[in-house]
Amino acid sequence: MEFRIERSALTEAVSWAARVLPVRSPVPVLGGLLLDTGAGGGDEAGHGRLRISGLDYEASARIDVEAEVPRPGKVLVMGRRLLDICKVLPDGPVECAVEGSRFTVSGDGARFGLSVLPLDDYPALPPLPRVRGAVDAELFAAAVADVAVAAGRDDTLPALTGIRLGLDGDTMTLAATDRYRFAVRTVPWKATAPGESADVLVSARRLTEIARSLGRSGLVSVALDAGSAGFEHAGMRTTVRLLEGRLPRHEKLFAMEDPAVAVLDRARLTEAVKRVSVVADGDSPVQMTFSRTDAAVTLRAGYEDDVASQRLPAALEGAEELTVAFNPGYLADALAAFTGPSLRLQLLGAGQRALITDGTPTSGAGPDRAGPDGTDPGGTDPDGTDPGGTGPGGTGPGGTGPGTHRHLLMSVRPQLV
């Protein structure tokens, strides 16, 4: 086996495949990366492809890159050691070859040797499940990032560490919750067949890594079966085992009956929360007092002499005055997931639910951010139902536009006087 490739291309490919390698494993070959120059074909001039693959018991990764291949073959080497070598290689072309029981890597005078692992002991990569459709890579990455902040971190409750991936018609719904907050985002997608639907749970950590690594342009193919999810984009293919269990359904939680509605500037609110939170020790809340008469909100945090406050303009409808309070970390995470100029907060009061949505009117919508059918993508219909969460798979008339994003927080009891 022998191939030549640019150092930057090799480093990127090895780094991408090595994401799935276990940090520690009782099976040594699972720490290896399989380099195969015979899988992608070639031509008489020696131009071909290098395929790099890695796996553990939960996930697999495979990437194809262009390389000059004088001598096809395959080799299994320790993946993290190969990555360390790639990072310190000089820039420029790199020559790699199997010489007896050693894999050599050399470039611009630098030369490294790696011991070869037994190929016969290496398990076959799992096949890609059936492709269900495709989603825009940039939109998918943004949606995963938006909901992942609400996923749990407690491995004793594995279902809450996942992101729900729901497919229904031309809509993909992503959702995550740790019981104290609940984030949902819907994005359009292209199904391979009419009536394509699925409802699965994928590790939030794994899905975040996958979405970040797949690139920001083009379409990502989404594949699902009963036990795994697969994603493919621009020569990269990865699979991950599904989590067992289901997330709580969000439809009733997101149906806010007669809420007070506040509209605020997103950037100013984000900065104010960051500012007053410096005195919020531990889990002490950030309190928000809205006044319809003053058209303002006052944020407060801290106790006794260690306090901070900030006053901001805010439009309030549905109440003359309202006070709510939130965990400062949870509130900051929620605000950071939005990018529009304004936010819309639907509030039920202290100790109750609060729903945050983008406050910017959609294209062609009226001042209340109504969708094409007259419903509010992030709010409620006149009958009190949630148009973004009542349809199959948790989507509805207002949930099919690009970037539909909702974040539910539980308000805590204000402790400031």
PDB file of C-alpha atoms in Angstrom, residues 39-293:
ATOM      1  CA  ALA A  39     -12.379   1.236  -1.870  1.00  0.00           C
ATOM      2  CA  GLY A  40     -12.823   4.362  -3.961  1.00  0.00           C
ATOM      3  CA  GLY A  41     -11.451   3.145  -7.296  1.00  0.00           C
ATOM      4  CA  GLY A  42      -8.718   4.793  -9.339  1.00  0.00           C
ATOM      5  CA  ASP A  43      -7.258   5.110 -12.810  1.00  0.00           C
ATOM      6  CA  GLU A  44      -4.158   4.188 -14.727  1.00  0.00           C
ATOM      7  CA  ALA A  45      -2.367   7.373 -13.689  1.00  0.00           C
ATOM      8  CA  GLY A  46      -2.669   6.337 -10.037  1.00  0.00           C
ATOM      9  CA  HIS A  47      -5.272   8.917  -9.088  1.00  0.00           C
ATOM     10  CA  GLY A  48      -7.806   7.511  -6.659  1.00  0.00           C
ATOM     11  CA  ARG A  49      -9.343   7.956  -3.250  1.00  0.00           C
ATOM     12  CA  LEU A  50      -8.331   7.305   0.309  1.00  0.00           C
ATOM     13  CA  ARG A  51     -11.098   6.049   2.585  1.00  0.00           C
ATOM     14  CA  ILE A  52     -10.590   6.447   6.345  1.00  0.00           C
ATOM     15  CA  SER A  53     -12.947   4.646   8.729  1.00  0.00           C
ATOM     16  CA  GLY A  54     -13.337   4.379  12.492  1.00  0.00           C
ATOM     17  CA  LEU A  55     -15.913   2.967  14.901  1.00  0.00           C
ATOM     18  CA  ASP A  56     -16.778   2.074  18.451  1.00  0.00           C
ATOM     19  CA  TYR A  57     -19.805   0.325  19.889  1.00  0.00           C
ATOM     20  CA  GLU A  58     -22.004   3.439  19.592  1.00  0.00           C
ATOM     21  CA  ALA A  59     -20.974   5.184  16.380  1.00  0.00           C
ATOM     22  CA  SER A  60     -19.016   4.890  13.151  1.00  0.00           C
ATOM     23  CA  ALA A  61     -17.457   7.364  10.738  1.00  0.00           C
ATOM     24  CA  ARG A  62     -16.170   7.090   7.179  1.00  0.00           C
ATOM     25  CA  ILE A  63     -14.694   9.741   4.905  1.00  0.00           C
ATOM     26  CA  ASP A  64     -13.372   9.638   1.322  1.00  0.00           C
ATOM     27  CA  VAL A  65     -10.698  12.084   0.107  1.00  0.00           C
ATOM     28  CA  GLU A  66      -8.715  12.383  -3.100  1.00  0.00           C
ATOM     29  CA  ALA A  67      -5.209  10.933  -3.104  1.00  0.00           C
ATOM     30  CA  GLU A  68      -2.566   9.722  -5.534  1.00  0.00           C
ATOM     31  CA  VAL A  69      -2.450   5.938  -5.194  1.00  0.00           C
ATOM     32  CA  PRO A  70       0.507   4.173  -6.871  1.00  0.00           C
ATOM     33  CA  ARG A  71      -0.131   0.991  -4.863  1.00  0.00           C
ATOM     34  CA  PRO A  72      -3.652   0.212  -3.528  1.00  0.00           C
ATOM     35  CA  GLY A  73      -4.196  -1.576  -0.243  1.00  0.00           C
ATOM     36  CA  LYS A  74      -5.440  -1.161   3.306  1.00  0.00           C
ATOM     37  CA  VAL A  75      -3.918  -0.814   6.746  1.00  0.00           C
ATOM     38  CA  LEU A  76      -5.152  -0.441  10.345  1.00  0.00           C
ATOM     39  CA  VAL A  77      -3.196   1.928  12.620  1.00  0.00           C
ATOM     40  CA  MET A  78      -3.793   3.598  15.985  1.00  0.00           C
ATOM     41  CA  GLY A  79      -6.032   6.536  15.139  1.00  0.00           C
ATOM     42  CA  ARG A  80      -5.143   9.062  17.817  1.00  0.00           C
ATOM     43  CA  ARG A  81      -1.432   8.484  17.304  1.00  0.00           C
ATOM     44  CA  LEU A  82      -1.868   9.045  13.569  1.00  0.00           C
ATOM     45  CA  LEU A  83      -3.783  12.247  14.297  1.00  0.00           C
ATOM     46  CA  ASP A  84      -1.003  13.498  16.580  1.00  0.00           C
ATOM     47  CA  ILE A  85       1.508  12.856  13.785  1.00  0.00           C
ATOM     48  CA  CYS A  86      -0.633  14.650  11.186  1.00  0.00           C
ATOM     49  CA  LYS A  87      -0.835  17.736  13.390  1.00  0.00           C
ATOM     50  CA  VAL A  88       2.956  18.132  13.555  1.00  0.00           C
ATOM     51  CA  LEU A  89       3.811  17.233   9.968  1.00  0.00           C
ATOM     52  CA  PRO A  90       5.249  20.040   7.816  1.00  0.00           C
ATOM     53  CA  ASP A  91       2.830  21.586   5.319  1.00  0.00           C
ATOM     54  CA  GLY A  92       2.906  20.170   1.823  1.00  0.00           C
ATOM     55  CA  PRO A  93       2.609  16.719   0.261  1.00  0.00           C
ATOM     56  CA  VAL A  94       2.788  13.646   2.486  1.00  0.00           C
ATOM     57  CA  GLU A  95       3.864  10.160   1.418  1.00  0.00           C
ATOM     58  CA  CYS A  96       2.430   7.155   3.253  1.00  0.00           C
ATOM     59  CA  ALA A  97       3.238   3.482   2.762  1.00  0.00           C
ATOM     60  CA  VAL A  98       3.188   0.080   4.414  1.00  0.00           C
ATOM     61  CA  GLU A  99       6.698  -1.278   4.812  1.00  0.00           C
ATOM     62  CA  GLY A 100       6.600  -4.767   6.310  1.00  0.00           C
ATOM     63  CA  SER A 101       4.865  -4.452   9.715  1.00  0.00           C
ATOM     64  CA  ARG A 102       5.197  -0.668   9.809  1.00  0.00           C
ATOM     65  CA  PHE A 103       3.145   2.179   8.359  1.00  0.00           C
ATOM     66  CA  THR A 104       5.359   5.127   7.453  1.00  0.00           C
ATOM     67  CA  VAL A 105       4.362   8.784   7.114  1.00  0.00           C
ATOM     68  CA  SER A 106       6.872  11.273   5.690  1.00  0.00           C
ATOM     69  CA  GLY A 107       6.923  14.802   4.369  1.00  0.00           C
ATOM     70  CA  ASP A 108       9.520  17.559   3.860  1.00  0.00           C
ATOM     71  CA  GLY A 109      12.248  15.614   5.637  1.00  0.00           C
ATOM     72  CA  ALA A 110      10.136  14.450   8.587  1.00  0.00           C
ATOM     73  CA  ARG A 111       9.465  10.727   8.877  1.00  0.00           C
ATOM     74  CA  PHE A 112       7.315   8.705  11.290  1.00  0.00           C
ATOM     75  CA  GLY A 113       6.661   5.002  11.702  1.00  0.00           C
ATOM     76  CA  LEU A 114       3.545   3.370  13.198  1.00  0.00           C
ATOM     77  CA  SER A 115       2.972  -0.252  14.123  1.00  0.00           C
ATOM     78  CA  VAL A 116       0.241  -2.001  12.144  1.00  0.00           C
ATOM     79  CA  LEU A 117      -2.805  -3.522  13.887  1.00  0.00           C
ATOM     80  CA  PRO A 118      -4.265  -6.900  12.741  1.00  0.00           C
ATOM     81  CA  LEU A 119      -6.876  -6.348  10.046  1.00  0.00           C
ATOM     82  CA  ASP A 120      -8.576  -9.682  10.681  1.00  0.00           C
ATOM     83  CA  ASP A 121      -9.636  -8.562  14.168  1.00  0.00           C
ATOM     84  CA  TYR A 122     -11.260  -5.346  12.989  1.00  0.00           C
ATOM     85  CA  PRO A 123     -15.080  -5.463  12.846  1.00  0.00           C
ATOM     86  CA  ALA A 124     -16.961  -4.416   9.716  1.00  0.00           C
ATOM     87  CA  LEU A 125     -18.492  -0.957   9.723  1.00  0.00           C
ATOM     88  CA  PRO A 126     -22.277  -0.969  10.143  1.00  0.00           C
ATOM     89  CA  PRO A 127     -24.144  -0.277   6.898  1.00  0.00           C
ATOM     90  CA  LEU A 128     -25.935   3.014   6.362  1.00  0.00           C
ATOM     91  CA  PRO A 129     -29.656   2.620   7.242  1.00  0.00           C
ATOM     92  CA  ARG A 130     -32.340   3.389   4.675  1.00  0.00           C
ATOM     93  CA  VAL A 131     -32.146   7.009   3.501  1.00  0.00           C
ATOM     94  CA  ARG A 132     -35.360   8.840   4.421  1.00  0.00           C
ATOM     95  CA  GLY A 133     -34.576  12.223   2.892  1.00  0.00           C
ATOM     96  CA  ALA A 134     -32.260  15.231   3.014  1.00  0.00           C
ATOM     97  CA  VAL A 135     -31.977  18.502   4.926  1.00  0.00           C
ATOM     98  CA  ASP A 136     -29.956  21.662   4.325  1.00  0.00           C
ATOM     99  CA  ALA A 137     -26.607  21.247   6.111  1.00  0.00           C
ATOM    100  CA  GLU A 138     -26.431  24.775   7.528  1.00  0.00           C
ATOM    101  CA  LEU A 139     -30.045  24.742   8.719  1.00  0.00           C
ATOM    102  CA  PHE A 140     -29.600  21.319  10.289  1.00  0.00           C
ATOM    103  CA  ALA A 141     -26.446  22.350  12.184  1.00  0.00           C
ATOM    104  CA  ALA A 142     -28.148  25.490  13.505  1.00  0.00           C
ATOM    105  CA  ALA A 143     -31.260  23.561  14.590  1.00  0.00           C
ATOM    106  CA  VAL A 144     -29.228  20.941  16.452  1.00  0.00           C
ATOM    107  CA  ALA A 145     -27.245  23.652  18.244  1.00  0.00           C
ATOM    108  CA  ASP A 146     -30.445  25.494  19.207  1.00  0.00           C
ATOM    109  CA  VAL A 147     -32.072  22.523  20.919  1.00  0.00           C
ATOM    110  CA  ALA A 148     -28.968  20.790  22.305  1.00  0.00           C
ATOM    111  CA  VAL A 149     -28.610  23.401  25.075  1.00  0.00           C
ATOM    112  CA  ALA A 150     -31.780  22.003  26.669  1.00  0.00           C
ATOM    113  CA  ALA A 151     -30.640  18.356  26.647  1.00  0.00           C
ATOM    114  CA  GLY A 152     -29.870  16.704  29.976  1.00  0.00           C
ATOM    115  CA  ARG A 153     -26.360  15.844  31.143  1.00  0.00           C
ATOM    116  CA  ASP A 154     -27.320  13.106  33.629  1.00  0.00           C
ATOM    117  CA  ASP A 155     -26.333   9.727  32.182  1.00  0.00           C
ATOM    118  CA  THR A 156     -28.563   7.960  34.716  1.00  0.00           C
ATOM    119  CA  LEU A 157     -31.496   9.322  32.679  1.00  0.00           C
ATOM    120  CA  PRO A 158     -30.225   8.462  29.171  1.00  0.00           C
ATOM    121  CA  ALA A 159     -33.411   9.411  27.314  1.00  0.00           C
ATOM    122  CA  LEU A 160     -33.116  13.000  28.552  1.00  0.00           C
ATOM    123  CA  THR A 161     -29.582  13.242  27.139  1.00  0.00           C
ATOM    124  CA  GLY A 162     -30.977  12.817  23.632  1.00  0.00           C
ATOM    125  CA  ILE A 163     -32.463  14.939  20.879  1.00  0.00           C
ATOM    126  CA  ARG A 164     -35.754  13.824  19.416  1.00  0.00           C
ATOM    127  CA  LEU A 165     -35.609  13.630  15.626  1.00  0.00           C
ATOM    128  CA  GLY A 166     -39.116  13.612  14.201  1.00  0.00           C
ATOM    129  CA  LEU A 167     -39.847  13.367  10.487  1.00  0.00           C
ATOM    130  CA  ASP A 168     -43.305  14.087   9.158  1.00  0.00           C
ATOM    131  CA  GLY A 169     -44.061  15.008   5.554  1.00  0.00           C
ATOM    132  CA  ASP A 170     -41.832  17.923   4.614  1.00  0.00           C
ATOM    133  CA  THR A 171     -40.949  18.885   8.196  1.00  0.00           C
ATOM    134  CA  MET A 172     -38.155  17.783  10.538  1.00  0.00           C
ATOM    135  CA  THR A 173     -38.700  18.438  14.242  1.00  0.00           C
ATOM    136  CA  LEU A 174     -35.818  18.486  16.725  1.00  0.00           C
ATOM    137  CA  ALA A 175     -36.521  18.637  20.457  1.00  0.00           C
ATOM    138  CA  ALA A 176     -34.625  18.268  23.743  1.00  0.00           C
ATOM    139  CA  THR A 177     -35.433  18.649  27.437  1.00  0.00           C
ATOM    140  CA  ASP A 178     -33.824  18.142  30.839  1.00  0.00           C
ATOM    141  CA  ARG A 179     -37.225  18.556  32.627  1.00  0.00           C
ATOM    142  CA  TYR A 180     -36.508  22.191  33.524  1.00  0.00           C
ATOM    143  CA  ARG A 181     -36.456  23.542  29.972  1.00  0.00           C
ATOM    144  CA  PHE A 182     -37.665  22.317  26.609  1.00  0.00           C
ATOM    145  CA  ALA A 183     -36.343  23.460  23.232  1.00  0.00           C
ATOM    146  CA  VAL A 184     -38.047  22.659  19.930  1.00  0.00           C
ATOM    147  CA  ARG A 185     -37.123  23.663  16.422  1.00  0.00           C
ATOM    148  CA  THR A 186     -38.680  22.666  13.115  1.00  0.00           C
ATOM    149  CA  VAL A 187     -36.989  22.900   9.728  1.00  0.00           C
ATOM    150  CA  PRO A 188     -38.072  21.957   6.200  1.00  0.00           C
ATOM    151  CA  TRP A 189     -36.644  18.836   4.666  1.00  0.00           C
ATOM    152  CA  LYS A 190     -37.006  16.778   1.480  1.00  0.00           C
ATOM    153  CA  ALA A 191     -38.398  13.292   2.014  1.00  0.00           C
ATOM    154  CA  THR A 192     -37.418  10.519  -0.390  1.00  0.00           C
ATOM    155  CA  ALA A 193     -41.033   9.311  -0.580  1.00  0.00           C
ATOM    156  CA  PRO A 194     -44.457  10.770   0.234  1.00  0.00           C
ATOM    157  CA  GLY A 195     -45.659  10.011   3.736  1.00  0.00           C
ATOM    158  CA  GLU A 196     -42.156   9.413   5.094  1.00  0.00           C
ATOM    159  CA  SER A 197     -42.246   9.607   8.913  1.00  0.00           C
ATOM    160  CA  ALA A 198     -40.103   8.636  11.899  1.00  0.00           C
ATOM    161  CA  ASP A 199     -39.695   9.483  15.568  1.00  0.00           C
ATOM    162  CA  VAL A 200     -36.331   8.554  17.125  1.00  0.00           C
ATOM    163  CA  LEU A 201     -33.965   9.655  19.883  1.00  0.00           C
ATOM    164  CA  VAL A 202     -30.286  10.417  19.157  1.00  0.00           C
ATOM    165  CA  SER A 203     -27.572  11.268  21.684  1.00  0.00           C
ATOM    166  CA  ALA A 204     -27.362  15.077  21.886  1.00  0.00           C
ATOM    167  CA  ARG A 205     -23.576  14.934  22.233  1.00  0.00           C
ATOM    168  CA  ARG A 206     -23.176  12.693  19.211  1.00  0.00           C
ATOM    169  CA  LEU A 207     -25.652  14.602  17.066  1.00  0.00           C
ATOM    170  CA  THR A 208     -24.002  17.921  17.926  1.00  0.00           C
ATOM    171  CA  GLU A 209     -20.605  16.560  16.860  1.00  0.00           C
ATOM    172  CA  ILE A 210     -22.073  15.172  13.647  1.00  0.00           C
ATOM    173  CA  ALA A 211     -23.927  18.354  12.714  1.00  0.00           C
ATOM    174  CA  ARG A 212     -20.857  20.521  13.349  1.00  0.00           C
ATOM    175  CA  SER A 213     -18.588  18.289  11.284  1.00  0.00           C
ATOM    176  CA  LEU A 214     -20.693  17.732   8.184  1.00  0.00           C
ATOM    177  CA  GLY A 215     -20.091  21.126   6.613  1.00  0.00           C
ATOM    178  CA  ARG A 216     -22.216  24.208   6.092  1.00  0.00           C
ATOM    179  CA  SER A 217     -23.356  23.850   2.488  1.00  0.00           C
ATOM    180  CA  GLY A 218     -25.342  21.379   0.443  1.00  0.00           C
ATOM    181  CA  LEU A 219     -27.735  18.687   1.614  1.00  0.00           C
ATOM    182  CA  VAL A 220     -27.260  16.116   4.370  1.00  0.00           C
ATOM    183  CA  SER A 221     -28.849  12.729   3.699  1.00  0.00           C
ATOM    184  CA  VAL A 222     -30.670  11.355   6.749  1.00  0.00           C
ATOM    185  CA  ALA A 223     -30.990   7.579   7.132  1.00  0.00           C
ATOM    186  CA  LEU A 224     -32.903   5.733   9.860  1.00  0.00           C
ATOM    187  CA  ASP A 225     -33.802   2.223  10.888  1.00  0.00           C
ATOM    188  CA  ALA A 226     -35.007   0.622  14.121  1.00  0.00           C
ATOM    189  CA  GLY A 227     -31.640   0.817  15.849  1.00  0.00           C
ATOM    190  CA  SER A 228     -29.473   3.513  14.270  1.00  0.00           C
ATOM    191  CA  ALA A 229     -29.353   6.846  12.490  1.00  0.00           C
ATOM    192  CA  GLY A 230     -27.023   7.691   9.630  1.00  0.00           C
ATOM    193  CA  PHE A 231     -25.924  10.947   8.029  1.00  0.00           C
ATOM    194  CA  GLU A 232     -24.049  11.429   4.746  1.00  0.00           C
ATOM    195  CA  HIS A 233     -22.644  14.567   3.140  1.00  0.00           C
ATOM    196  CA  ALA A 234     -19.845  15.359   0.675  1.00  0.00           C
ATOM    197  CA  GLY A 235     -17.943  12.094   1.025  1.00  0.00           C
ATOM    198  CA  MET A 236     -18.552  11.836   4.782  1.00  0.00           C
ATOM    199  CA  ARG A 237     -20.750   9.121   6.270  1.00  0.00           C
ATOM    200  CA  THR A 238     -21.474   8.490   9.944  1.00  0.00           C
ATOM    201  CA  THR A 239     -23.832   6.298  11.927  1.00  0.00           C
ATOM    202  CA  VAL A 240     -24.886   6.413  15.582  1.00  0.00           C
ATOM    203  CA  ARG A 241     -26.889   4.016  17.713  1.00  0.00           C
ATOM    204  CA  LEU A 242     -30.308   5.292  18.785  1.00  0.00           C
ATOM    205  CA  LEU A 243     -31.209   5.840  22.428  1.00  0.00           C
ATOM    206  CA  GLU A 244     -34.037   3.870  23.971  1.00  0.00           C
ATOM    207  CA  GLY A 245     -37.104   5.600  25.345  1.00  0.00           C
ATOM    208  CA  ARG A 246     -38.977   8.745  24.354  1.00  0.00           C
ATOM    209  CA  LEU A 247     -38.991  12.373  25.339  1.00  0.00           C
ATOM    210  CA  PRO A 248     -42.125  13.824  26.947  1.00  0.00           C
ATOM    211  CA  ARG A 249     -44.457  15.271  24.332  1.00  0.00           C
ATOM    212  CA  HIS A 250     -44.310  19.035  24.180  1.00  0.00           C
ATOM    213  CA  GLU A 251     -47.673  19.887  22.614  1.00  0.00           C
ATOM    214  CA  LYS A 252     -49.603  20.532  25.851  1.00  0.00           C
ATOM    215  CA  LEU A 253     -46.654  22.237  27.535  1.00  0.00           C
ATOM    216  CA  PHE A 254     -46.341  24.665  24.651  1.00  0.00           C
ATOM    217  CA  ALA A 255     -50.080  25.466  24.565  1.00  0.00           C
ATOM    218  CA  MET A 256     -50.137  28.679  26.610  1.00  0.00           C
ATOM    219  CA  GLU A 257     -53.614  29.745  27.709  1.00  0.00           C
ATOM    220  CA  ASP A 258     -54.140  33.512  28.057  1.00  0.00           C
ATOM    221  CA  PRO A 259     -50.481  34.418  28.558  1.00  0.00           C
ATOM    222  CA  ALA A 260     -49.099  37.875  29.071  1.00  0.00           C
ATOM    223  CA  VAL A 261     -46.883  38.699  26.102  1.00  0.00           C
ATOM    224  CA  ALA A 262     -43.689  40.749  26.298  1.00  0.00           C
ATOM    225  CA  VAL A 263     -41.544  41.837  23.347  1.00  0.00           C
ATOM    226  CA  LEU A 264     -37.913  42.860  23.957  1.00  0.00           C
ATOM    227  CA  ASP A 265     -34.761  43.628  22.040  1.00  0.00           C
ATOM    228  CA  ARG A 266     -32.784  40.377  21.997  1.00  0.00           C
ATOM    229  CA  ALA A 267     -29.254  41.797  22.110  1.00  0.00           C
ATOM    230  CA  ARG A 268     -30.044  44.232  24.945  1.00  0.00           C
ATOM    231  CA  LEU A 269     -31.795  41.543  26.996  1.00  0.00           C
ATOM    232  CA  THR A 270     -28.922  39.107  26.498  1.00  0.00           C
ATOM    233  CA  GLU A 271     -26.404  41.712  27.619  1.00  0.00           C
ATOM    234  CA  ALA A 272     -28.539  42.703  30.629  1.00  0.00           C
ATOM    235  CA  VAL A 273     -28.877  39.089  31.804  1.00  0.00           C
ATOM    236  CA  LYS A 274     -25.115  38.647  31.503  1.00  0.00           C
ATOM    237  CA  ARG A 275     -24.531  41.885  33.413  1.00  0.00           C
ATOM    238  CA  VAL A 276     -26.799  41.293  36.422  1.00  0.00           C
ATOM    239  CA  SER A 277     -25.881  37.593  36.667  1.00  0.00           C
ATOM    240  CA  VAL A 278     -22.414  38.411  37.990  1.00  0.00           C
ATOM    241  CA  VAL A 279     -23.968  38.731  41.483  1.00  0.00           C
ATOM    242  CA  ALA A 280     -26.243  35.696  41.100  1.00  0.00           C
ATOM    243  CA  ASP A 281     -24.444  33.171  43.291  1.00  0.00           C
ATOM    244  CA  GLY A 282     -25.176  29.491  42.731  1.00  0.00           C
ATOM    245  CA  ASP A 283     -28.716  28.980  41.504  1.00  0.00           C
ATOM    246  CA  SER A 284     -30.044  32.341  42.722  1.00  0.00           C
ATOM    247  CA  PRO A 285     -32.433  33.644  40.056  1.00  0.00           C
ATOM    248  CA  VAL A 286     -32.560  36.611  37.767  1.00  0.00           C
ATOM    249  CA  GLN A 287     -35.846  38.373  38.429  1.00  0.00           C
ATOM    250  CA  MET A 288     -37.717  40.228  35.672  1.00  0.00           C
ATOM    251  CA  THR A 289     -40.468  42.717  36.587  1.00  0.00           C
ATOM    252  CA  PHE A 290     -42.529  43.931  33.631  1.00  0.00           C
ATOM    253  CA  SER A 291     -44.640  47.071  33.706  1.00  0.00           C
ATOM    254  CA  ARG A 292     -47.158  47.847  30.989  1.00  0.00           C
ATOM    255  CA  THR A 293     -47.513  51.455  32.168  1.00  0.00           C
TER     256      THR A 293
END
